[in-house]
PDB file of C-alpha atoms and ligand atoms in Angstrom:
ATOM      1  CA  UNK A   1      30.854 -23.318  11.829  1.00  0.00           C
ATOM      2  CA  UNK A   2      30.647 -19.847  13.094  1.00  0.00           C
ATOM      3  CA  UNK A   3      30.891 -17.087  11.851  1.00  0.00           C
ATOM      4  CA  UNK A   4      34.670 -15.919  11.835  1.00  0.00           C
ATOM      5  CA  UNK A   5      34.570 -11.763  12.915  1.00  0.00           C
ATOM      6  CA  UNK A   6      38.123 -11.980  11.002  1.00  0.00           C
ATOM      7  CA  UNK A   7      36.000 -12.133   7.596  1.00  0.00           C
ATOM      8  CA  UNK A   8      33.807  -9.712   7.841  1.00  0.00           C
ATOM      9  CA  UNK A   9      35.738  -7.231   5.510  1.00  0.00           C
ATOM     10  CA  UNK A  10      39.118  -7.691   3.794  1.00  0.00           C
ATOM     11  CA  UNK A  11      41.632  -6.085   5.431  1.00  0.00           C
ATOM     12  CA  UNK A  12      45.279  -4.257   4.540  1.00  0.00           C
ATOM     13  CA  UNK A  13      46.990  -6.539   6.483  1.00  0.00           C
ATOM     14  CA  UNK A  14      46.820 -10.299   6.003  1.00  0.00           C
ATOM     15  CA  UNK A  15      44.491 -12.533   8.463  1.00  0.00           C
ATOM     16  CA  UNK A  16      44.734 -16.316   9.392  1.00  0.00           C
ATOM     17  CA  UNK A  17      41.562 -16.493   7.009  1.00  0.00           C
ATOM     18  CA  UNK A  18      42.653 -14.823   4.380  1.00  0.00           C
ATOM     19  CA  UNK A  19      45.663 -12.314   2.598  1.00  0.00           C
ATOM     20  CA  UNK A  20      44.628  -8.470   3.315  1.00  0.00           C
ATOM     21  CA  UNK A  21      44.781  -5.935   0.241  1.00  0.00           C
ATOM     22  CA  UNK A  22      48.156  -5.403   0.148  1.00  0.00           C
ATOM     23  CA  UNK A  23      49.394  -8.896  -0.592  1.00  0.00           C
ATOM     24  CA  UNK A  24      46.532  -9.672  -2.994  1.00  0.00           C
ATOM     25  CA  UNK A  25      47.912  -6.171  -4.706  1.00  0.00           C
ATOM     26  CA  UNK A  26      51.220  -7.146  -4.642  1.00  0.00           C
ATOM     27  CA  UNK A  27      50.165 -10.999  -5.765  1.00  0.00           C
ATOM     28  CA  UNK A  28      48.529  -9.910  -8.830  1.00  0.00           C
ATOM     29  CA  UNK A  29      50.619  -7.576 -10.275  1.00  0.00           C
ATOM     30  CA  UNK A  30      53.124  -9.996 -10.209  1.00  0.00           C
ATOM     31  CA  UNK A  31      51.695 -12.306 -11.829  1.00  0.00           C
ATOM     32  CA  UNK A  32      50.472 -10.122 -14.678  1.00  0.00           C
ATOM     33  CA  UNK A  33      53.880  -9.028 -14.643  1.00  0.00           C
ATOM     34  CA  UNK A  34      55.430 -12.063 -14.828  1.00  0.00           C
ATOM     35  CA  UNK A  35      52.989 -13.546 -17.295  1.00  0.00           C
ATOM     36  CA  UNK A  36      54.229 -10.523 -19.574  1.00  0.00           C
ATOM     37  CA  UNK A  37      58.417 -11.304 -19.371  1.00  0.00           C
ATOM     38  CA  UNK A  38      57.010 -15.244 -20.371  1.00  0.00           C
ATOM     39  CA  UNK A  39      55.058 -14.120 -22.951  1.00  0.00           C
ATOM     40  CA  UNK A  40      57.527 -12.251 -24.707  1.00  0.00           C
ATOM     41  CA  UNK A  41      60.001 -14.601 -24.184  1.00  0.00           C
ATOM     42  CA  UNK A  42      58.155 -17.334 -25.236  1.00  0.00           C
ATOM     43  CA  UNK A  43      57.138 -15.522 -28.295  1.00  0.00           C
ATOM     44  CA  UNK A  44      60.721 -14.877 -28.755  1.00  0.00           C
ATOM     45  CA  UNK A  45      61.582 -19.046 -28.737  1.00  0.00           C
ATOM     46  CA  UNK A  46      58.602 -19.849 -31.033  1.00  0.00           C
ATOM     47  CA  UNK A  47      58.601 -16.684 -33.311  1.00  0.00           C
ATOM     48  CA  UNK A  48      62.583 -15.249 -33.116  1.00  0.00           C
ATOM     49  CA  UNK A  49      62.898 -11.570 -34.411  1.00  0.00           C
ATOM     50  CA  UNK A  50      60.043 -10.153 -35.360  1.00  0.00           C
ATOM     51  CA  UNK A  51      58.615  -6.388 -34.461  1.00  0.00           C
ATOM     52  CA  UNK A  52      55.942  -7.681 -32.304  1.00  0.00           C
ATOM     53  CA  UNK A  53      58.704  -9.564 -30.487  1.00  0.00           C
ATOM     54  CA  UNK A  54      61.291  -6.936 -30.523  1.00  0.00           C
ATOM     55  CA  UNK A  55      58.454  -4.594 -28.732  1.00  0.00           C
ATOM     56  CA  UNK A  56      58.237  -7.520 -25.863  1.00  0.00           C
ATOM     57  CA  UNK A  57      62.205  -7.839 -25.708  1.00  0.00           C
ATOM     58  CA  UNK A  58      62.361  -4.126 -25.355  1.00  0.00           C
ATOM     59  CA  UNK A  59      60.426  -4.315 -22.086  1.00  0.00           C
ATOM     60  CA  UNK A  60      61.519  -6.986 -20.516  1.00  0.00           C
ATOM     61  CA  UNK A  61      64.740  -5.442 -18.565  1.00  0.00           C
ATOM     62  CA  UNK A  62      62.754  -2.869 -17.339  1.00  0.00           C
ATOM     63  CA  UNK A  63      59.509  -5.208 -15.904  1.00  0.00           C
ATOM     64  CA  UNK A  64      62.246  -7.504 -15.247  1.00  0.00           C
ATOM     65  CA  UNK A  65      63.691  -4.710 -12.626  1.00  0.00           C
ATOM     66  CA  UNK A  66      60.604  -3.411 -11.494  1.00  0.00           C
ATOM     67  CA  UNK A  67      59.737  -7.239 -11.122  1.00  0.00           C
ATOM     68  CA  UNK A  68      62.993  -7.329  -8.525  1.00  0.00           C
ATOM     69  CA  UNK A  69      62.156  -4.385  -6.298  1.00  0.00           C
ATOM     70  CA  UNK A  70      58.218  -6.044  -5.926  1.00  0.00           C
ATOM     71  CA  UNK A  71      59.989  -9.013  -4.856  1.00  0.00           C
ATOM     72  CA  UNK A  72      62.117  -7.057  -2.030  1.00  0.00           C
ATOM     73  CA  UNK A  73      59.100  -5.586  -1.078  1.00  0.00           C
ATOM     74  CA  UNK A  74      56.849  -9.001  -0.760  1.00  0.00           C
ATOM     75  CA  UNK A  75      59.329 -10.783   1.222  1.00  0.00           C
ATOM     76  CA  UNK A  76      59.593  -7.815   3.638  1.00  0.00           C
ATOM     77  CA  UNK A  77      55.806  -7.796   3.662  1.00  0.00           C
ATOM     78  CA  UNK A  78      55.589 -12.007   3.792  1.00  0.00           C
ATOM     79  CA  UNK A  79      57.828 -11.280   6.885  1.00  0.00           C
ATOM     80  CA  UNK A  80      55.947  -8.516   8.846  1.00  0.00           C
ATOM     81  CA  UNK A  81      53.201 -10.673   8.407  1.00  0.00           C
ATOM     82  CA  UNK A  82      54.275 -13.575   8.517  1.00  0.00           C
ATOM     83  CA  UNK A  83      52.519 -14.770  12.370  1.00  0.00           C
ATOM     84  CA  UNK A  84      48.967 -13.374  10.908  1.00  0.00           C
ATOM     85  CA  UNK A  85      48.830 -15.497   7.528  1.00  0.00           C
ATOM     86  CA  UNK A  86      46.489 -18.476   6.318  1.00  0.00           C
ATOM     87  CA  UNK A  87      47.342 -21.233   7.850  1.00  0.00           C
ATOM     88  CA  UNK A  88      48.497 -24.392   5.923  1.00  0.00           C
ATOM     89  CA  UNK A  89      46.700 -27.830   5.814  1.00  0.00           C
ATOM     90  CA  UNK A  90      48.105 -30.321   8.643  1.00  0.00           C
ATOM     91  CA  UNK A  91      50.585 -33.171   6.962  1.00  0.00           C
ATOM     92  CA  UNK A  92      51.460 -33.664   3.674  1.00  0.00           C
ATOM     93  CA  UNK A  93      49.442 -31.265   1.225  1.00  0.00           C
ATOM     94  CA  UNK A  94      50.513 -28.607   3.601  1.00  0.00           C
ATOM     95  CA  UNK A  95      53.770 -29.441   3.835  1.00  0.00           C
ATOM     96  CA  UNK A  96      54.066 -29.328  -0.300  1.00  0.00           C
ATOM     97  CA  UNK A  97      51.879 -25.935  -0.589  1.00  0.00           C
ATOM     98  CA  UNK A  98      54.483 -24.322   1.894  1.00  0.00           C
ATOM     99  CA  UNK A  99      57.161 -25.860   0.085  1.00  0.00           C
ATOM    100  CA  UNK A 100      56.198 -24.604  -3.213  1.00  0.00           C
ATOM    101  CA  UNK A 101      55.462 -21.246  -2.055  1.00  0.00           C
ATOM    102  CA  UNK A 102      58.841 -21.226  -0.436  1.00  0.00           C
ATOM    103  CA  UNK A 103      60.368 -22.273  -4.018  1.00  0.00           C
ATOM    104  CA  UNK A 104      58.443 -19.731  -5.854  1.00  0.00           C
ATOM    105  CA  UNK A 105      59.862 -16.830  -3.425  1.00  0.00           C
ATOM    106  CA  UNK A 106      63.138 -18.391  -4.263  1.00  0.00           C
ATOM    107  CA  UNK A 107      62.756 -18.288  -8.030  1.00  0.00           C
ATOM    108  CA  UNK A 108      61.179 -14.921  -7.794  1.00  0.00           C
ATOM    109  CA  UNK A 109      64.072 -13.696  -6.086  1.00  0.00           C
ATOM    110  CA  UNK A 110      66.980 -15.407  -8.068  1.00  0.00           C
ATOM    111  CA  UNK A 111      65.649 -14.804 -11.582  1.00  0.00           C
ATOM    112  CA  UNK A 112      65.530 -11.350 -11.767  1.00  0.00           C
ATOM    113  CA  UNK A 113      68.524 -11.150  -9.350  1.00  0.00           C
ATOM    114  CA  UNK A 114      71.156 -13.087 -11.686  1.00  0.00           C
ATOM    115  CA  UNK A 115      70.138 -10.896 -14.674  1.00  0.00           C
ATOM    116  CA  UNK A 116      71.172  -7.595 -12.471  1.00  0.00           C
ATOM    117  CA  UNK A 117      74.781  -9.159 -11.249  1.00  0.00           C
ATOM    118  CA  UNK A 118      75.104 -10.227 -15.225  1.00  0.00           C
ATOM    119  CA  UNK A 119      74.017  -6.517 -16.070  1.00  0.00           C
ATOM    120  CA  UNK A 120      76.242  -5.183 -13.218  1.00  0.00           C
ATOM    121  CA  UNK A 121      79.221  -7.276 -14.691  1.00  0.00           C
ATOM    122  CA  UNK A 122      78.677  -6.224 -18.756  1.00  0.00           C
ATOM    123  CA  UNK A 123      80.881  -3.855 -20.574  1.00  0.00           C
ATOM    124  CA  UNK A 124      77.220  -2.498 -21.801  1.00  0.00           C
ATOM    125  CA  UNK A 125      76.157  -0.250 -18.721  1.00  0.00           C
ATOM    126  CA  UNK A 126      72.240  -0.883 -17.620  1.00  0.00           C
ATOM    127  CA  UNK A 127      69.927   1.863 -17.642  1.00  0.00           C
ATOM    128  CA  UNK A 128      65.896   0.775 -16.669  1.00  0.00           C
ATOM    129  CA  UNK A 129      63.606   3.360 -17.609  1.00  0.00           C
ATOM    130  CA  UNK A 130      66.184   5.452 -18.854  1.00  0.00           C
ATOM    131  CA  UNK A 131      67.987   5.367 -15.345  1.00  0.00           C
ATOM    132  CA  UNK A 132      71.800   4.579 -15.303  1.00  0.00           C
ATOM    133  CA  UNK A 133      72.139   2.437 -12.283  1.00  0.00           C
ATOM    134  CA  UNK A 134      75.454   0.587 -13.355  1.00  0.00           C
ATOM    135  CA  UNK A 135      77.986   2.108 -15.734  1.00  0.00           C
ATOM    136  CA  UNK A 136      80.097  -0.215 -18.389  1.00  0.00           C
ATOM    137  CA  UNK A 137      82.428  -2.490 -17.262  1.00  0.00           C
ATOM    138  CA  UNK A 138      85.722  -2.090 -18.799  1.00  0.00           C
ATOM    139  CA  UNK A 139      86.745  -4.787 -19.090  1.00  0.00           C
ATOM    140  CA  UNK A 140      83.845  -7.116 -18.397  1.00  0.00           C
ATOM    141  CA  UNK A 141      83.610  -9.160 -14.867  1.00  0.00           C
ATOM    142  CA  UNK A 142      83.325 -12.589 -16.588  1.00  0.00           C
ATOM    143  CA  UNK A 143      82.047 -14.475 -13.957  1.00  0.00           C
ATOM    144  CA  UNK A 144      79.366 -12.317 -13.185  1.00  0.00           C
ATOM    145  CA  UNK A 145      78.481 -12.450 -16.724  1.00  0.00           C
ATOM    146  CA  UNK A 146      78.661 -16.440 -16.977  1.00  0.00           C
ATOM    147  CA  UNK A 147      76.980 -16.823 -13.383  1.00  0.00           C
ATOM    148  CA  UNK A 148      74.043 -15.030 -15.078  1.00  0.00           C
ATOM    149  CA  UNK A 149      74.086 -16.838 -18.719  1.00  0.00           C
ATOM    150  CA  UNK A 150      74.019 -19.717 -16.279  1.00  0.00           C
ATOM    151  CA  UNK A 151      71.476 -19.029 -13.879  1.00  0.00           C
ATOM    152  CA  UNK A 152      68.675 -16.730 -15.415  1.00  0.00           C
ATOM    153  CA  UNK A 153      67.223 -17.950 -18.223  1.00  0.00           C
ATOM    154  CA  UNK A 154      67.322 -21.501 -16.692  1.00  0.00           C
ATOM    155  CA  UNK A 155      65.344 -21.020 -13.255  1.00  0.00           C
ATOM    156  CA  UNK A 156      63.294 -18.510 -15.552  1.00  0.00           C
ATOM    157  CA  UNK A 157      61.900 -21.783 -17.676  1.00  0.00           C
ATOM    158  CA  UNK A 158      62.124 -23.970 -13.857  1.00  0.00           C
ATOM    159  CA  UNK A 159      59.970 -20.994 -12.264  1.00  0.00           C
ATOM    160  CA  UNK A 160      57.499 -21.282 -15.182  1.00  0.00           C
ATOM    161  CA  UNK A 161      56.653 -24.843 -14.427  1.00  0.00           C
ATOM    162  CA  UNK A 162      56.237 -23.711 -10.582  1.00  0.00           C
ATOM    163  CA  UNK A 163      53.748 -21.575 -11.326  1.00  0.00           C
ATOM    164  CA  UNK A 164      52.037 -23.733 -14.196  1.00  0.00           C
ATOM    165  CA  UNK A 165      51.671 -26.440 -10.565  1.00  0.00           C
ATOM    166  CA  UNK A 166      50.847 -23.451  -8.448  1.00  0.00           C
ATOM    167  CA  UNK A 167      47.495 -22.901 -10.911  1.00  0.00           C
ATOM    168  CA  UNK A 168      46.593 -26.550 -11.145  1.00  0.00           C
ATOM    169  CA  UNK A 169      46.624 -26.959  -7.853  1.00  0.00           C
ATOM    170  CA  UNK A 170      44.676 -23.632  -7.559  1.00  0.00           C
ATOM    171  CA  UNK A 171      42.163 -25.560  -9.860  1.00  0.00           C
ATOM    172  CA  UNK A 172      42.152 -28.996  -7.883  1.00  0.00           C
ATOM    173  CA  UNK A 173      41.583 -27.210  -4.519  1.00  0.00           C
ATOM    174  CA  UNK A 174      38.481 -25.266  -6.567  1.00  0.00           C
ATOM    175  CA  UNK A 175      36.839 -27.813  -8.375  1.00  0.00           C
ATOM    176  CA  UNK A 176      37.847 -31.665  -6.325  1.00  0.00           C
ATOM    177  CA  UNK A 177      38.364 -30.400  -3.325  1.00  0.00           C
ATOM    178  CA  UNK A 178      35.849 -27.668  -2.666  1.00  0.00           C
ATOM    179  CA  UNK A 179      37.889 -25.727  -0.140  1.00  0.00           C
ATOM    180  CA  UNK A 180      37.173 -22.261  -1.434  1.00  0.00           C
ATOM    181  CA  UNK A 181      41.414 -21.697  -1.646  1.00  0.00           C
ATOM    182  CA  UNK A 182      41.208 -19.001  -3.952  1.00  0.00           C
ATOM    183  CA  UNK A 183      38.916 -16.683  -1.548  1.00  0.00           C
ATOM    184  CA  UNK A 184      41.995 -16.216   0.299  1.00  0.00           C
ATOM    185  CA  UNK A 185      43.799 -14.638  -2.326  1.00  0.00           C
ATOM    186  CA  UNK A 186      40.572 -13.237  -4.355  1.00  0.00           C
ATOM    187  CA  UNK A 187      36.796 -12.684  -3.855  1.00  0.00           C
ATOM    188  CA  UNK A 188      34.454 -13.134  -1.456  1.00  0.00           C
ATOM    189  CA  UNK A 189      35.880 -14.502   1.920  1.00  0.00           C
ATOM    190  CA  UNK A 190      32.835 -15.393   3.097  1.00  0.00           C
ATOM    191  CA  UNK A 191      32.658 -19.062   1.225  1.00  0.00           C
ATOM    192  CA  UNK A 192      36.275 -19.027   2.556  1.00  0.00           C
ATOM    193  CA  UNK A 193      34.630 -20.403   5.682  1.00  0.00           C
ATOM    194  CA  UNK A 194      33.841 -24.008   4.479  1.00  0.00           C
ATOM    195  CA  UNK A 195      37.683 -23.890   4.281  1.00  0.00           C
ATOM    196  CA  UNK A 196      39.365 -26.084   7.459  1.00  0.00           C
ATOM    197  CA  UNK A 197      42.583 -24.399   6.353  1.00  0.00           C
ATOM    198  CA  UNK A 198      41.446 -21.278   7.363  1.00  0.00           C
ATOM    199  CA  UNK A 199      40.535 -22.477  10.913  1.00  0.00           C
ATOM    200  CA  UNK A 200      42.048 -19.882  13.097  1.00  0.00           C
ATOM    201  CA  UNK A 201      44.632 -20.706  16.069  1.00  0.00           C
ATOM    202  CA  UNK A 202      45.989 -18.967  18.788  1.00  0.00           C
ATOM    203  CA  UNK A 203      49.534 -17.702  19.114  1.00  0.00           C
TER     204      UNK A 203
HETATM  205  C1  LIG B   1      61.088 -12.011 -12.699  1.00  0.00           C
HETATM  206  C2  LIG B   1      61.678 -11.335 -13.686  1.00  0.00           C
HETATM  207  C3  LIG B   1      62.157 -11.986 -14.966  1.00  0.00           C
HETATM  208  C4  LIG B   1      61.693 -13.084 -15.641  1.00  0.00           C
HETATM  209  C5  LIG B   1      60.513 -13.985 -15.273  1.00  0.00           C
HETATM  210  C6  LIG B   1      62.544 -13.268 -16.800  1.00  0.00           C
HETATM  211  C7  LIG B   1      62.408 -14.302 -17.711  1.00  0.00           C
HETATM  212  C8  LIG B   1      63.256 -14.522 -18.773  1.00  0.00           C
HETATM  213  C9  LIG B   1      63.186 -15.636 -19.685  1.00  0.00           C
HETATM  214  C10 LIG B   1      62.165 -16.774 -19.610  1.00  0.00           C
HETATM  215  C11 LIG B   1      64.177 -15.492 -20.595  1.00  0.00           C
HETATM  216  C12 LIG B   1      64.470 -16.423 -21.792  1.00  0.00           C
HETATM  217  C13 LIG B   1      65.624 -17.329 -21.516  1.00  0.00           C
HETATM  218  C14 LIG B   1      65.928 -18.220 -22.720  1.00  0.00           C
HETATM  219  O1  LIG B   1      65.701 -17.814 -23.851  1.00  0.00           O
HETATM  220  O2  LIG B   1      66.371 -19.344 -22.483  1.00  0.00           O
HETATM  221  C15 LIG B   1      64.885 -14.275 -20.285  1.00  0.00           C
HETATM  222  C16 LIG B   1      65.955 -13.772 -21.004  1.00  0.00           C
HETATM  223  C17 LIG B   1      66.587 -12.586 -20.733  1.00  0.00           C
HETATM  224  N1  LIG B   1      66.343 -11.753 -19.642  1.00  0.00           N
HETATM  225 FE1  LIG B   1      64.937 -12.019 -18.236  1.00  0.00          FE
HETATM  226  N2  LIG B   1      63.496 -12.285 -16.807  1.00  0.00           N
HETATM  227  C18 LIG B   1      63.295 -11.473 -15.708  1.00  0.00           C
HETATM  228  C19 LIG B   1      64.046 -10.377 -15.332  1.00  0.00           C
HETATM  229  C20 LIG B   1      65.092  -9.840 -16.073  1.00  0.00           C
HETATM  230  C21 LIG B   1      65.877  -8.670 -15.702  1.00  0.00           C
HETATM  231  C22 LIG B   1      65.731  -7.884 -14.401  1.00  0.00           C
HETATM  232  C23 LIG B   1      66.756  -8.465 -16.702  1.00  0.00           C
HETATM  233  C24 LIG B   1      67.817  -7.391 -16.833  1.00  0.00           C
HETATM  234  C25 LIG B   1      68.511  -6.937 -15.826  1.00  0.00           C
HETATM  235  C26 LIG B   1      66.561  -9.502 -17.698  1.00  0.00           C
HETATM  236  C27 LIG B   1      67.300  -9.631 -18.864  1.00  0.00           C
HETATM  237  C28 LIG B   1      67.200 -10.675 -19.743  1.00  0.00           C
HETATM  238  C29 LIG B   1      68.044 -10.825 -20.930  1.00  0.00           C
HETATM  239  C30 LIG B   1      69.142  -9.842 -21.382  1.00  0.00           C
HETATM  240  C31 LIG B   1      67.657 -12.018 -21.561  1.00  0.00           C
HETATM  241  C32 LIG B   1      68.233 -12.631 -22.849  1.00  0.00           C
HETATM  242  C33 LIG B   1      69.461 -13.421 -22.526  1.00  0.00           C
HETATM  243  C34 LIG B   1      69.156 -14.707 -21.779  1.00  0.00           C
HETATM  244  O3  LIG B   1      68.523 -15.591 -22.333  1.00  0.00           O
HETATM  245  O4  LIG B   1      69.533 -14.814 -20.584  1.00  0.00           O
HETATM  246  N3  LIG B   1      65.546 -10.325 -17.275  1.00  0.00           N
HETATM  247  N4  LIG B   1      64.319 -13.715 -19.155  1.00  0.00           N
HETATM  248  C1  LIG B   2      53.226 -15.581 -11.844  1.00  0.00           C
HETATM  249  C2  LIG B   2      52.313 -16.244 -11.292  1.00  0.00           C
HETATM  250  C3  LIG B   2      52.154 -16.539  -9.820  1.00  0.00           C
HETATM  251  C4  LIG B   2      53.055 -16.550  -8.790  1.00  0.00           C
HETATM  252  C5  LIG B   2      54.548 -16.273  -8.852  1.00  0.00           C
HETATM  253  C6  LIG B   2      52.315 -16.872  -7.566  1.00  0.00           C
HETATM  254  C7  LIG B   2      52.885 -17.002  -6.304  1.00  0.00           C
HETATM  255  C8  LIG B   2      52.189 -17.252  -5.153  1.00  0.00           C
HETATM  256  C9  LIG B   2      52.759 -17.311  -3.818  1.00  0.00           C
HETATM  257  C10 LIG B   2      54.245 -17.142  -3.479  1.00  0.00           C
HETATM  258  C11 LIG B   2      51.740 -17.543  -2.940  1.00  0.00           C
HETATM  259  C12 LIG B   2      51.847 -17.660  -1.410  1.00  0.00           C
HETATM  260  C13 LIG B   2      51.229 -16.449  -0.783  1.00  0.00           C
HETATM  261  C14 LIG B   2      52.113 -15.219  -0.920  1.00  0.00           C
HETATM  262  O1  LIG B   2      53.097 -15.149  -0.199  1.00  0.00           O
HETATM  263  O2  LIG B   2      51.804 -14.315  -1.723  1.00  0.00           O
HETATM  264  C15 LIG B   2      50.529 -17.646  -3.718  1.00  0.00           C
HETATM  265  C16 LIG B   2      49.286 -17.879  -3.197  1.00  0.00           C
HETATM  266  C17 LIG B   2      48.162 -18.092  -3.956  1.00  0.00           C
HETATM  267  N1  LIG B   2      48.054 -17.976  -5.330  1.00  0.00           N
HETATM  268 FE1  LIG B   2      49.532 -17.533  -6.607  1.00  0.00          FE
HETATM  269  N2  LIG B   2      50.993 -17.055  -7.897  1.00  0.00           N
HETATM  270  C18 LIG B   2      50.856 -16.867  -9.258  1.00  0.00           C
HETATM  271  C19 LIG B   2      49.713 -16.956 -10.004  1.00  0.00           C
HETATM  272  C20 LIG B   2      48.497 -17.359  -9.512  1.00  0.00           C
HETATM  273  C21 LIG B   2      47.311 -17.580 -10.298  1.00  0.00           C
HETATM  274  C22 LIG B   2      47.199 -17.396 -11.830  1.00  0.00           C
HETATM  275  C23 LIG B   2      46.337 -17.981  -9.436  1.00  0.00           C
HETATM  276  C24 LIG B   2      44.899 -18.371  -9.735  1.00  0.00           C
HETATM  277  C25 LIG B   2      44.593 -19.354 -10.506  1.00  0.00           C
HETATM  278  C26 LIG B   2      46.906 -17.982  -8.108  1.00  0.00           C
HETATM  279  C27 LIG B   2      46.223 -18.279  -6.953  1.00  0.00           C
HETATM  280  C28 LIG B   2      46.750 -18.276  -5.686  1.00  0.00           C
HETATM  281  C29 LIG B   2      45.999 -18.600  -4.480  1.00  0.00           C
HETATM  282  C30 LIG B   2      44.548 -19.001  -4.410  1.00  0.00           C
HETATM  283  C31 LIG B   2      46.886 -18.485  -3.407  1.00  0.00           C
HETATM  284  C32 LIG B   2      46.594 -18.779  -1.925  1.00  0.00           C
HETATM  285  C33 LIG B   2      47.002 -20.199  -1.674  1.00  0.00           C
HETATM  286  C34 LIG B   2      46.923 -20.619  -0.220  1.00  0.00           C
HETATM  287  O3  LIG B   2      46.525 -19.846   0.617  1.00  0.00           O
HETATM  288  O4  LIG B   2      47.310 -21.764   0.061  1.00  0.00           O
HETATM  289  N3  LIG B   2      48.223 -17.609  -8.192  1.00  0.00           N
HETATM  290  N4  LIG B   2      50.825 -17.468  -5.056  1.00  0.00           N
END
C-alpha cells in the first residue's frame, strides 16, 4: 500500500486516517474524566459513606459539569469535522461501530444533562466550582426533579456498559483482528496503514 501523505504527522484537525490532536485531547480527558465520576460512584455502591468516598462525591457535580460543557464542545467539533473523519468498515461491523459511537454521544450528552435540569429544578440552588449558576427553587419544579431521579443515574450505569463494549472491541480490533484501530485515536499512525478502514475516499 502506499504511503498515505495524510500520515505523515498528526494533525489538529481530524483526517480520514486518523483523529487530529484536538479530538484525541478532547477523547482522553473524557475518559479520565469519566472514569473518575464511575469510580467514585462505584465506590459509593460497594463502600457507602466513608471519607474516601465523601472526597469522590464532593467532586462529582463539578467534573460532572465540566464533563457537560466537553460534551457541547465535542459534538460541535464531531460536526465541523465531521466530512474529514476515519472512515468506518463497509457492512455490518461498521454499521455497529457507528452505531455505538452514536449511542455513546447520546449518553454523554443525556447523563450529565438530566442531572443539570434536576439541579435547575431543586429547592437547593447549584453552584460548580463555587459558581451560582441556578438559584433555589421555591418551591421545587417536581418534574424536573423526578425526570432526573429517573434518567441520570440509570443511563449513567447503561453508558458504563457502552464504554466497557467500546474497550473490548478496542481490544478485539488490536489483538484478532490486527487492524491497528487504536493508532487512530493514539500513537503512531504509521502502522495505521495496514488498516483498510483507513483507506481514504474522495468527496
Ligand atoms: C458525564 C457526567 C456524569 C456521570 C458519568 C455521572 C455518573 C453518575 C453515577 C453513575 C451516579 C450513581 C447513580 C446511582 O447510584 O444509581 C451518579 C449520581 C449522582 N450524580 Fe452524576 N454523573 C455525571 C454528571 C453529573 C452532574 C453534572 C451532576 C450535577 C449537576 C451530577 C449529580 C449527581 C448526583 C446528585 C447523584 C446522586 C443522586 C443520583 O443517584 O442520581 N452528576 N452520577
Ligand atoms: C469513558 C470512556 C470512553 C468514551 C466515552 C469513548 C468514546 C468514544 C467515541 C464517541 C469515539 C468515536 C470518535 C469520537 O467521536 O471521538 C471513540 C473512538 C475511539 N476510542 Fe473511545 N471512548 C472511551 C474510552 C476509550 C478507551 C479506554 C480506549 C482504549 C482502549 C478507547 C479507544 C478508542 C479508539 C481506538 C477509537 C477510534 C475507533 C475508530 O476509529 O473506529 N476509548 N471513543
Amino acid at each position: 500500500m502506499t504511503p498515505n501523505p495524510e500520515m505523515k504527522s498528526i494533525r489538529w484537525r481530524d483526517t480520514h486516517v486518523a483523529y487530529g490532536t484536538v479530538t484525541r485531547c478532547l477523547h482522553w480527558t473524557m475518559a479520565g474524566l469519566i472514569g473518575w465520576q464511575f469510580l467514585g460512584m462505584g465506590l459509593r455502591l460497594i463502600l457507602g459513606r466513608t471519607p474516601l468516598v465523601s472526597f469522590f462525591v464532593g467532586t462529582h457535580q463539578n467534573v460532572g459539569t465540566l464533563l457537560f460543557l466537553l460534551i457541547v464542545l465535542r459534538i460541535v467539533w464531531a460536526l465541523i469535522n465531521r466530512r474529514n473523519r476515519p472512515t468506518y468498515a463497509p457492512g455490518m461491523a461498521g454499521r455497529a461501530a457507528r452505531a455505538g459511537h452514536l449511542m455513546l454521544y447520546l449518553a454523554l450528552a443525556v447523563v450529565p444533562a438530566a442531572a443539570l435540569v434536576r439541579a435547575y429544578g431543586s429547592d437547593r440552588g447549584f453552584s460548580p466550582f463555587g459558581v451560582e449558576i441556578f438559584s433555589a427553587q421555591q418551591p421545587p419544579l417536581a418534574w424536573m426533579v423526578t425526570l432526573g431521579n429517573a434518567l441520570h443515574g440509570e443511563i449513567a450505569w447503561g453508558m458504563a456498559v457502552l464504554i466497557l463494549g467500546h474497550v473490548v472491541m478496542v481490544g478485539v480490533h488490536q489483538r484478532m483482528w490486527r487492524d491497528a484501530t487504536l493508532d487512530r485515536m493514539a500513537g503512531n499512525r504509521l502502522r495505521g496503514a495496514a488498516n483498510p478502514q483507513t483507506e481514504t475516499h474522495e468527496e
